[in-house]
Coordinates of C-alpha atoms (C1' of nucleotides) in Angstrom, one line a residue:
Chain A
M1345 CA 95.8 181.3 53.1
L1346 CA 95.6 182.4 56.7
D1347 CA 96.2 186.1 56.7
E1348 CA 93.5 187.2 54.4
L1349 CA 91.1 188.9 56.8
D1350 CA 93.3 191.6 58.2
D1351 CA 90.3 193.1 59.9
S1352 CA 91.6 195.2 62.8
T1353 CA 94.3 192.7 63.6
T1354 CA 97.9 193.7 63.2
V1355 CA 100.8 191.9 61.7
A1356 CA 102.5 191.8 65.1
D1357 CA 99.5 190.1 66.7
S1358 CA 99.4 187.3 64.1
A1359 CA 103.2 187.0 64.4
L1360 CA 102.8 186.4 68.1
A1361 CA 100.2 183.7 67.3
R1362 CA 102.4 182.0 64.7
L1363 CA 105.6 182.1 66.7
T1364 CA 103.7 180.7 69.7
Q1365 CA 102.5 177.8 67.5
V1366 CA 106.0 177.2 66.1
I1367 CA 107.3 176.8 69.6
L1368 CA 104.5 174.7 70.9
D1369 CA 104.7 172.4 67.9
G1370 CA 108.3 171.8 68.9
E1371 CA 109.7 173.1 65.6
L1372 CA 111.8 175.5 67.6
K1373 CA 113.1 173.3 70.3
P1374 CA 114.1 174.5 73.8
G1375 CA 117.4 176.2 73.7
A1376 CA 117.1 176.9 69.9
K1377 CA 118.0 180.4 68.7
V1378 CA 115.2 182.6 67.6
S1379 CA 116.6 184.3 64.5
E1380 CA 114.8 187.5 63.6
P1381 CA 115.8 187.6 59.9
E1382 CA 115.0 183.9 59.3
L1383 CA 111.6 184.0 61.0
A1384 CA 110.8 187.3 59.3
R1385 CA 111.5 185.8 55.9
R1386 CA 109.5 182.7 56.8
F1387 CA 106.5 184.7 58.0
G1388 CA 106.8 187.1 55.0
I1389 CA 106.9 190.1 57.3
S1390 CA 109.6 192.6 58.4
R1391 CA 111.5 192.5 61.6
A1392 CA 109.6 195.2 63.4
P1393 CA 106.4 193.3 64.1
L1394 CA 108.4 190.1 64.7
R1395 CA 110.4 191.8 67.3
E1396 CA 107.3 192.8 69.1
A1397 CA 106.1 189.2 69.2
I1398 CA 109.5 188.2 70.5
R1399 CA 109.4 190.8 73.3
R1400 CA 105.9 189.7 74.3
L1401 CA 107.0 186.0 74.6
E1402 CA 110.1 187.2 76.5
E1403 CA 107.9 188.9 79.0
R1404 CA 106.0 185.7 79.3
S1405 CA 109.2 183.7 80.1
V1406 CA 108.8 181.7 77.0
L1407 CA 111.9 183.2 75.4
T1408 CA 115.1 184.3 77.2
R1409 CA 117.0 187.2 75.8
A1410 CA 120.5 188.5 76.3
P1411 CA 121.4 192.0 74.9
R1412 CA 123.1 191.6 71.5
L1413 CA 122.9 187.9 71.7
G1414 CA 119.4 187.5 70.6
A1415 CA 116.5 185.3 71.9
R1416 CA 116.4 181.6 72.7
V1417 CA 113.5 179.3 73.6
V1418 CA 113.6 178.8 77.3
V1419 CA 115.1 175.5 78.5
L1420 CA 112.7 174.1 81.1
S1421 CA 114.8 172.0 83.5
P1422 CA 112.7 169.7 85.8
A1423 CA 113.4 172.2 88.6
K1424 CA 111.9 175.0 86.6
V1425 CA 108.9 173.0 85.6
E1426 CA 108.3 172.2 89.3
Q1427 CA 108.6 175.9 90.1
I1428 CA 106.0 176.7 87.4
F1429 CA 103.6 174.1 89.0
V1430 CA 104.1 175.9 92.3
V1431 CA 102.9 179.1 90.7
R1432 CA 100.0 177.4 89.1
E1433 CA 99.0 175.9 92.5
A1434 CA 98.9 179.3 94.0
V1435 CA 97.0 181.0 91.2
E1436 CA 94.6 178.3 90.2
G1437 CA 93.9 177.6 93.9
M1438 CA 92.7 181.2 94.2
I1439 CA 90.9 180.9 90.9
A1440 CA 88.9 178.0 92.2
R1441 CA 88.2 179.9 95.5
E1442 CA 86.9 182.9 93.7
A1443 CA 84.9 180.9 91.1
A1444 CA 83.1 179.0 93.9
T1445 CA 81.2 182.1 95.0
R1446 CA 80.6 183.4 91.5
I1447 CA 80.0 180.5 89.2
T1448 CA 76.4 180.2 87.8
D1449 CA 74.2 177.1 87.8
S1450 CA 74.5 177.1 84.0
E1451 CA 78.3 177.0 84.1
I1452 CA 78.2 174.2 86.6
A1453 CA 75.9 172.3 84.3
Q1454 CA 78.4 172.8 81.4
L1455 CA 81.3 171.5 83.5
R1456 CA 79.2 168.4 84.5
E1457 CA 78.2 167.9 80.9
N1458 CA 81.8 168.0 79.7
L1459 CA 82.8 165.5 82.4
A1460 CA 80.0 163.2 81.4
R1461 CA 81.0 163.4 77.7
Q1462 CA 84.6 162.7 78.6
K1463 CA 83.5 159.7 80.7
A1464 CA 81.4 158.3 77.9
R1465 CA 84.1 158.6 75.4
S1466 CA 86.7 157.1 77.7
E1467 CA 84.5 154.1 78.2
E1468 CA 84.6 153.6 74.5
I1469 CA 88.2 154.2 73.7
G1470 CA 89.9 154.4 77.1
F1471 CA 91.6 157.4 78.6
S1472 CA 93.7 158.6 75.7
T1473 CA 96.4 161.0 76.8
F1474 CA 96.0 163.2 73.7
L1475 CA 92.3 163.8 74.3
T1476 CA 92.9 164.3 78.0
R1477 CA 95.4 167.1 77.4
E1478 CA 93.0 169.1 75.3
L1479 CA 90.2 168.7 77.7
D1480 CA 92.3 169.4 80.8
S1481 CA 93.4 172.8 79.3
D1482 CA 89.8 173.6 78.6
F1483 CA 88.7 172.7 82.1
H1484 CA 91.2 175.0 83.7
T1485 CA 90.6 178.0 81.5
F1486 CA 86.8 177.5 81.9
I1487 CA 87.0 177.7 85.6
A1488 CA 89.4 180.7 85.4
R1489 CA 86.7 182.6 83.5
C1490 CA 84.2 181.8 86.3
S1491 CA 86.4 183.7 88.8
R1492 CA 85.3 187.0 87.2
N1493 CA 88.8 188.3 88.0
E1494 CA 90.3 189.7 84.8
F1495 CA 93.9 189.5 86.2
L1496 CA 93.5 185.8 87.2
I1497 CA 92.0 185.1 83.8
K1498 CA 94.7 186.9 81.9
F1499 CA 97.4 185.2 83.9
L1500 CA 96.2 181.7 83.2
C1501 CA 94.8 182.1 79.7
E1502 CA 97.4 184.4 78.3
D1503 CA 100.5 185.1 80.3
Y1504 CA 101.2 181.5 81.4
A1505 CA 99.3 179.6 78.7
T1506 CA 102.3 179.1 76.4
L1507 CA 104.7 178.2 79.3
I1508 CA 102.2 175.7 80.6
G1509 CA 101.9 174.2 77.1
L1510 CA 105.7 173.7 77.1
C1511 CA 105.5 172.1 80.5
R1512 CA 103.0 169.6 79.3
K1513 CA 105.7 168.1 77.1
H1514 CA 107.7 167.1 80.2
L1515 CA 104.8 165.4 81.7
R1516 CA 104.4 162.0 80.1
Q1517 CA 100.7 161.3 80.7
V1518 CA 100.3 157.8 81.7
P1519 CA 96.7 156.4 81.4
E1520 CA 96.6 155.9 85.1
R1521 CA 97.2 159.6 85.7
A1522 CA 94.6 160.6 83.1
Y1523 CA 92.0 158.7 85.1
R1524 CA 93.1 160.2 88.4
A1525 CA 93.0 163.6 86.9
F1526 CA 89.4 162.9 85.7
V1527 CA 88.4 162.0 89.2
E1528 CA 90.1 165.1 90.7
H1529 CA 88.2 167.3 88.2
G1530 CA 85.0 165.8 89.5
R1531 CA 85.9 166.7 93.0
I1532 CA 86.6 170.3 92.0
V1533 CA 83.3 170.6 90.2
D1534 CA 81.5 169.2 93.3
A1535 CA 83.1 171.8 95.5
L1536 CA 82.2 174.5 93.1
A1537 CA 78.6 173.2 92.9
D1538 CA 78.5 173.4 96.7
R1539 CA 79.8 177.0 96.6
D1540 CA 82.4 175.7 99.1
A1541 CA 85.3 178.1 98.5
D1542 CA 87.7 176.5 101.0
M1543 CA 87.1 173.0 99.5
A1544 CA 87.3 174.3 95.9
E1545 CA 90.7 175.9 96.6
L1546 CA 92.0 172.8 98.4
A1547 CA 90.7 170.4 95.7
M1548 CA 92.4 172.5 92.9
R1549 CA 95.7 172.7 94.8
R1550 CA 95.7 169.0 95.5
H1551 CA 95.0 168.4 91.8
I1552 CA 98.0 170.4 90.7
Q1553 CA 100.1 169.0 93.4
A1554 CA 99.3 165.5 92.1
S1555 CA 100.4 166.5 88.6
R1556 CA 103.6 167.9 90.0
Q1557 CA 104.4 164.8 92.0
M1558 CA 103.8 162.7 88.9
L1559 CA 106.3 164.9 87.1
V1560 CA 108.9 164.5 89.9
A1561 CA 108.4 160.7 89.8
S1562 CA 108.8 160.5 86.0
V1563 CA 111.9 162.6 86.1
Q1564 CA 113.5 160.4 88.8
E1565 CA 112.5 157.4 86.9
A1566 CA 114.1 158.7 83.7
G1567 CA 117.3 159.4 85.7
G1568 CA 118.0 162.9 84.4
E1569 CA 118.0 162.2 80.7
S1570 CA 117.2 165.8 79.8
G1571 CA 120.8 167.1 80.0
R1572 CA 122.7 164.8 77.6
G1573 CA 121.6 163.3 74.4
R1574 CA 121.8 159.7 75.7
R1575 CA 120.1 158.4 78.8
R1576 CA 122.1 156.8 81.6
G1577 CA 121.3 153.5 83.3
S1578 CA 118.7 152.1 81.0
K1579 CA 120.4 149.9 78.3
R1580 CA 117.5 147.9 76.9
V1581 CA 116.6 147.8 73.2
Chain B
M1364 CA 124.3 212.9 82.0
L1365 CA 122.6 209.6 82.6
D1366 CA 123.2 207.6 79.5
E1367 CA 127.0 207.7 79.4
L1368 CA 127.7 204.1 80.3
D1369 CA 126.0 202.2 77.6
D1370 CA 127.7 199.0 78.8
S1371 CA 125.5 196.1 77.7
T1372 CA 122.3 198.0 78.4
T1373 CA 120.0 198.9 75.5
V1374 CA 118.1 202.1 74.8
A1375 CA 114.9 200.1 75.0
D1376 CA 115.7 198.9 78.6
S1377 CA 116.4 202.4 79.8
A1378 CA 113.2 203.6 78.0
L1379 CA 111.3 201.0 80.0
A1380 CA 112.8 202.2 83.3
R1381 CA 112.1 205.9 82.4
L1382 CA 108.5 205.3 81.2
T1383 CA 107.8 203.2 84.3
Q1384 CA 109.1 206.1 86.5
V1385 CA 107.0 208.6 84.6
I1386 CA 103.9 206.6 85.2
L1387 CA 104.6 205.9 88.9
D1388 CA 105.4 209.6 89.4
G1389 CA 101.9 210.3 88.2
E1390 CA 103.1 212.5 85.4
L1391 CA 101.2 210.2 83.1
K1392 CA 97.9 209.9 84.9
P1393 CA 95.6 206.9 84.6
G1394 CA 93.7 207.1 81.4
A1395 CA 96.3 209.4 79.8
K1396 CA 97.3 208.7 76.3
V1397 CA 100.9 207.4 75.8
S1398 CA 102.0 209.2 72.7
E1399 CA 104.9 207.6 70.9
P1400 CA 106.2 210.7 69.1
E1401 CA 106.0 212.9 72.2
L1402 CA 107.8 210.5 74.5
A1403 CA 110.4 209.6 71.9
R1404 CA 111.2 213.3 71.6
R1405 CA 111.2 213.7 75.3
F1406 CA 113.5 210.8 75.9
G1407 CA 115.7 211.7 72.9
I1408 CA 115.3 208.3 71.3
S1409 CA 113.5 207.0 68.2
R1410 CA 110.2 205.2 68.3
A1411 CA 111.5 201.7 67.9
P1412 CA 112.9 201.2 71.4
L1413 CA 110.1 203.2 72.9
R1414 CA 107.6 200.9 71.3
E1415 CA 109.4 197.9 72.9
A1416 CA 109.0 199.5 76.3
I1417 CA 105.3 200.2 75.7
R1418 CA 104.7 196.6 74.6
R1419 CA 106.4 195.3 77.8
L1420 CA 104.3 197.5 80.0
E1421 CA 101.2 196.4 78.1
E1422 CA 102.1 192.8 78.8
R1423 CA 102.3 193.8 82.5
S1424 CA 98.8 195.3 82.4
V1425 CA 100.2 198.8 83.1
L1426 CA 99.1 200.0 79.7
T1427 CA 96.1 199.1 77.7
R1428 CA 96.3 199.1 74.0
A1429 CA 93.8 199.0 71.2
P1430 CA 95.0 198.5 67.6
R1431 CA 95.4 201.8 65.7
L1432 CA 94.3 203.7 68.8
G1433 CA 97.5 203.6 70.8
A1434 CA 98.3 202.9 74.4
R1435 CA 96.8 204.5 77.5
V1436 CA 97.7 204.2 81.2
V1437 CA 95.4 201.6 82.8
V1438 CA 92.6 203.1 84.8
L1439 CA 92.4 201.1 88.1
S1440 CA 88.9 201.2 89.3
P1441 CA 88.4 200.1 92.9
A1442 CA 87.1 196.8 91.6
K1443 CA 90.3 196.2 89.6
V1444 CA 92.5 197.1 92.6
E1445 CA 90.6 194.6 94.6
Q1446 CA 91.2 191.9 91.9
I1447 CA 94.9 192.7 92.0
F1448 CA 95.0 192.2 95.7
V1449 CA 93.4 188.8 95.2
V1450 CA 96.2 187.9 92.9
R1451 CA 98.7 189.1 95.3
E1452 CA 97.1 187.1 98.1
A1453 CA 97.5 183.9 96.1
V1454 CA 101.0 184.5 94.9
E1455 CA 102.5 186.1 98.0
G1456 CA 100.8 183.4 100.2
M1457 CA 102.7 180.8 98.2
I1458 CA 105.9 182.9 98.4
A1459 CA 105.7 182.8 102.2
R1460 CA 105.0 179.1 102.1
E1461 CA 108.0 178.3 99.9
A1462 CA 110.2 180.8 101.8
A1463 CA 109.4 179.1 105.1
T1464 CA 111.3 176.0 104.2
R1465 CA 114.1 177.7 102.4
I1466 CA 115.0 180.9 104.3
T1467 CA 118.3 181.0 106.0
D1468 CA 119.1 182.0 109.6
S1469 CA 121.0 185.0 108.2
E1470 CA 118.0 186.2 106.2
I1471 CA 115.7 185.8 109.2
A1472 CA 118.2 188.0 111.1
Q1473 CA 118.1 190.6 108.4
L1474 CA 114.3 190.7 108.5
R1475 CA 114.3 191.0 112.3
E1476 CA 116.9 193.8 112.1
N1477 CA 114.9 195.7 109.6
L1478 CA 111.8 195.4 111.8
A1479 CA 113.7 196.6 114.8
R1480 CA 115.1 199.6 112.9
Q1481 CA 111.6 200.5 111.7
K1482 CA 110.3 200.2 115.3
A1483 CA 113.1 202.4 116.6
R1484 CA 112.5 205.0 114.0
S1485 CA 108.7 205.0 114.4
E1486 CA 109.1 205.5 118.1
E1487 CA 111.0 208.7 117.2
I1488 CA 108.9 210.2 114.5
G1489 CA 105.7 208.0 114.5
F1490 CA 104.6 205.7 111.7
S1491 CA 105.0 207.9 108.7
T1492 CA 103.1 206.6 105.7
F1493 CA 105.8 207.6 103.3
L1494 CA 108.5 205.6 105.1
T1495 CA 106.2 202.6 105.6
R1496 CA 105.5 202.3 101.9
E1497 CA 109.1 202.1 101.0
L1498 CA 109.8 199.5 103.7
D1499 CA 106.7 197.5 102.9
S1500 CA 107.8 197.1 99.3
D1501 CA 111.3 196.0 100.5
F1502 CA 109.8 193.5 103.0
H1503 CA 107.7 191.8 100.4
T1504 CA 110.4 191.6 97.7
F1505 CA 112.9 190.3 100.2
I1506 CA 110.7 187.4 101.2
A1507 CA 110.0 186.7 97.6
R1508 CA 113.7 186.1 97.0
C1509 CA 113.8 183.7 99.9
S1510 CA 111.3 181.5 98.0
R1511 CA 114.1 180.5 95.6
N1512 CA 111.5 180.2 92.9
E1513 CA 112.5 182.4 90.0
F1514 CA 108.9 182.5 88.6
L1515 CA 107.5 183.7 91.9
I1516 CA 110.3 186.2 92.2
K1517 CA 109.9 187.5 88.6
F1518 CA 106.1 187.8 89.1
L1519 CA 106.3 190.0 92.2
C1520 CA 109.5 191.9 91.6
E1521 CA 109.1 192.5 87.8
D1522 CA 105.8 191.7 86.3
Y1523 CA 103.5 193.0 88.9
A1524 CA 105.8 195.6 90.6
T1525 CA 104.6 198.6 88.6
L1526 CA 101.0 197.6 88.9
I1527 CA 101.3 197.2 92.6
G1528 CA 103.0 200.6 92.7
L1529 CA 100.0 202.1 91.0
C1530 CA 97.6 200.4 93.4
R1531 CA 99.4 202.0 96.4
K1532 CA 98.1 205.4 95.3
H1533 CA 94.5 204.2 95.8
L1534 CA 95.4 203.0 99.3
R1535 CA 95.4 206.0 101.6
Q1536 CA 97.7 204.8 104.3
V1537 CA 96.3 205.9 107.6
P1538 CA 98.8 205.7 110.5
E1539 CA 96.6 203.1 112.2
R1540 CA 97.0 200.8 109.2
A1541 CA 100.8 201.4 109.2
Y1542 CA 101.1 200.2 112.7
R1543 CA 98.9 197.2 112.1
A1544 CA 101.0 196.3 109.0
F1545 CA 104.0 196.4 111.2
V1546 CA 102.5 194.0 113.6
E1547 CA 101.5 191.7 110.8
H1548 CA 105.0 191.8 109.3
G1549 CA 106.3 190.6 112.7
R1550 CA 103.9 187.6 112.7
I1551 CA 105.0 186.6 109.2
V1552 CA 108.7 186.7 110.2
D1553 CA 107.9 184.7 113.3
A1554 CA 106.2 182.0 111.2
L1555 CA 109.2 182.0 108.8
A1556 CA 111.6 181.7 111.7
D1557 CA 109.6 178.6 112.9
R1558 CA 109.8 177.2 109.4
D1559 CA 106.0 176.8 109.7
A1560 CA 104.9 176.8 106.0
D1561 CA 101.2 176.7 106.8
M1562 CA 101.4 179.5 109.3
A1563 CA 103.6 181.6 107.0
E1564 CA 101.2 181.3 104.1
L1565 CA 98.2 182.1 106.4
A1566 CA 99.9 185.1 108.0
M1567 CA 100.8 186.5 104.6
R1568 CA 97.3 186.0 103.2
R1569 CA 95.7 187.7 106.2
H1570 CA 98.2 190.6 105.9
I1571 CA 97.2 191.2 102.3
Q1572 CA 93.5 190.6 103.0
A1573 CA 93.7 193.3 105.7
S1574 CA 95.2 195.7 103.2
R1575 CA 92.5 194.9 100.8
Q1576 CA 89.7 195.4 103.4
M1577 CA 91.2 198.7 104.3
L1578 CA 91.0 199.7 100.7
V1579 CA 87.4 198.7 100.4
A1580 CA 86.5 200.7 103.5
S1581 CA 88.3 203.8 102.3
V1582 CA 86.5 203.6 98.9
Q1583 CA 83.1 203.2 100.5
E1584 CA 83.9 206.1 102.8
A1585 CA 84.9 208.3 99.9
G1586 CA 81.7 207.3 98.1
G1587 CA 83.0 206.5 94.7
E1588 CA 84.8 209.8 94.0
S1589 CA 87.1 208.3 91.5
G1590 CA 84.8 208.4 88.5
R1591 CA 83.9 212.1 88.2
G1592 CA 86.0 215.1 88.9
R1593 CA 83.8 216.2 91.8
R1594 CA 82.9 214.0 94.8
R1595 CA 79.3 213.3 95.6
G1596 CA 77.7 213.5 99.0
S1597 CA 80.4 215.4 100.9
K1598 CA 79.9 219.1 100.6
R1599 CA 82.3 220.6 103.1
V1600 CA 84.9 223.0 101.7
Chain C
dC123 C1' 73.7 228.7 67.2
dG124 C1' 74.4 223.6 66.6
dG125 C1' 75.6 219.8 63.8
dA126 C1' 77.3 217.2 59.8
dA127 C1' 80.7 216.7 56.1
dC128 C1' 85.1 217.7 54.4
dT129 C1' 90.0 218.8 54.9
dT130 C1' 94.3 218.9 57.3
dT131 C1' 97.1 217.2 60.8
dT132 C1' 98.7 213.8 63.8
dT133 C1' 99.7 209.1 65.0
dT134 C1' 100.1 204.2 64.4
dG135 C1' 101.9 200.1 62.1
dT136 C1' 105.2 198.6 59.0
dC137 C1' 109.3 198.7 56.2
dG138 C1' 114.1 199.1 54.6
dA139 C1' 118.8 200.8 55.9
dC140 C1' 122.9 201.4 58.7
dA141 C1' 126.3 201.0 62.6
dC142 C1' 128.2 198.0 65.8
dT143 C1' 128.6 193.5 67.9
dT144 C1' 128.9 188.6 67.7
dT145 C1' 129.8 184.5 65.3
dT146 C1' 131.8 182.0 61.7
dT147 C1' 135.3 181.1 58.2
dC148 C1' 139.7 180.5 56.9
dA149 C1' 144.5 180.9 56.6
dA150 C1' 149.0 181.3 58.9
dT151 C1' 151.9 179.7 62.5
dT152 C1' 153.8 176.7 66.1
Chain D
dA1254 C1' 147.3 168.6 63.2
dA1255 C1' 145.8 171.9 66.5
dT1256 C1' 145.6 176.6 67.9
dT1257 C1' 145.5 181.4 67.3
dG1258 C1' 144.5 185.3 64.7
dA1259 C1' 142.5 188.1 61.2
dA1260 C1' 138.9 188.7 57.8
dA1261 C1' 134.2 187.9 56.3
dA1262 C1' 129.4 187.0 57.2
dA1263 C1' 125.4 187.3 59.8
dG1264 C1' 122.6 189.3 63.5
dT1265 C1' 121.0 192.8 66.8
dG1266 C1' 119.7 197.4 68.1
dT1267 C1' 118.4 201.7 66.4
dC1268 C1' 116.9 205.1 63.1
dG1269 C1' 114.2 207.6 59.6
dA1270 C1' 110.5 207.1 56.1
dC1271 C1' 106.0 206.0 54.3
dA1272 C1' 101.0 204.4 53.9
dA1273 C1' 96.8 204.1 56.2
dA1274 C1' 93.9 205.2 59.9
dA1275 C1' 92.4 208.2 63.6
dA1276 C1' 92.0 212.9 65.6
dA1277 C1' 91.6 217.7 65.1
dG1278 C1' 90.2 221.6 62.8
dT1279 C1' 87.3 224.0 59.4
dT1280 C1' 83.6 225.0 56.5
dC1281 C1' 79.1 224.7 55.2
dC1282 C1' 74.2 223.9 56.0
dG1283 C1' 70.0 223.5 58.7

DNA sequence: CGGAACTTTTTTGTCGACACTTTTTCAATT
DNA sequence: AATTGAAAAAGTGTCGACAAAAAAGTTCCG
């Protein structure tokens, strides 16, 4: 139903897309074994192209592999998620800086339009976390493309995209945060519109720092419930 | 002679190492086709592990691949090299920042010792560009490890290492630059010793900016000789 | 002599098979 | 009953093979 038009796309490429989706959907949970024969059967392909997809995801730090032991979905401890946010702060800060001097008026208009649409919709139904996630991802990749730097773009939109998607699951978006993120996005667009590279980088870095600090807070609040199956300290319900 | 101890290392891993070396040695020049059968014969292995090595290098932007057309060594135009330096500035700036608060006294002593050794040797034989390159790479990876951030470390020491190695070929190290780089390294270490995160990031970014500007100058000076076989404008012997 | 169409050769993408390792199963022993 | 050990099952890493596509070489025509 999906793999009818094999036009210049290889089995390995579609395997990468499907495997990525399986992991992001949470069907293969963090720490779960990635069995080559099982997935090959499931995707209706042989092991060769599946292995290529696995190697690509390993290179992107989504899978961890030990020789002869196979691949597993990476387990993102809170410490690792924080480290990933640090990398994002560095790369996306530079993305904003580079975009500031290269973005077109038309692109600024598109960003403003999207923000206005988001504002209108949120005044109807409130800041839903689901919608915000989708739009947040679009916002960041859109600005990446404005940097006109293929390596920055590839980093954010390909290499780290899946890993960031996994991180989002750790980040319980509270409505308050969704609203603050919206405000911060506005500041970033303002800096871009001013072609103020310093301010754009700073605004982007503060935005990602704020997300990271929200994560740290939510982890401390939960009291390290990620390790064991049961959570400690909270006994209600 | 080399592949006797197969202890927990796979053929694919050693193929990655060998292929990387072949590219960095310039045996496979930028734009050259990476033929699977030929390299497999040469390495005495089958195509399967070689393909894995190719896919890994493709993921690292060292090889470019088009479906059904095979892989080629990336052609680093001056514009691309500049873009890579921008990525380095972002990532290594953050590396310096994170290292500033985490580096140990022992590690600072090691960095100082290495600088002193380099100074002593350069007073004997001058700032050789060959030696400087080796030491420069060590300097940057050493500080990366001081960041205690596995993703920053992986990025600089694995993902981008080969690409940066390729960039170095574009950067004709003049002795003057080698000396300036040495001075800049000293400033970075001073900032780390002070545990001054802001200054460490700034010093690192300026250091990489200076390298980039040196590259831009040398490209303009050469007048775009990278495209064609002959250089335009300069007609002396 | 140059260029287009056809044929041959090479190469890529994919598959199935096999050896060796790891994991699991299961039975015997303390 | 629990633990240890051997045997069976499953999985990974590697190889050779094949179909389809691309590249190279050849022939024919203008």
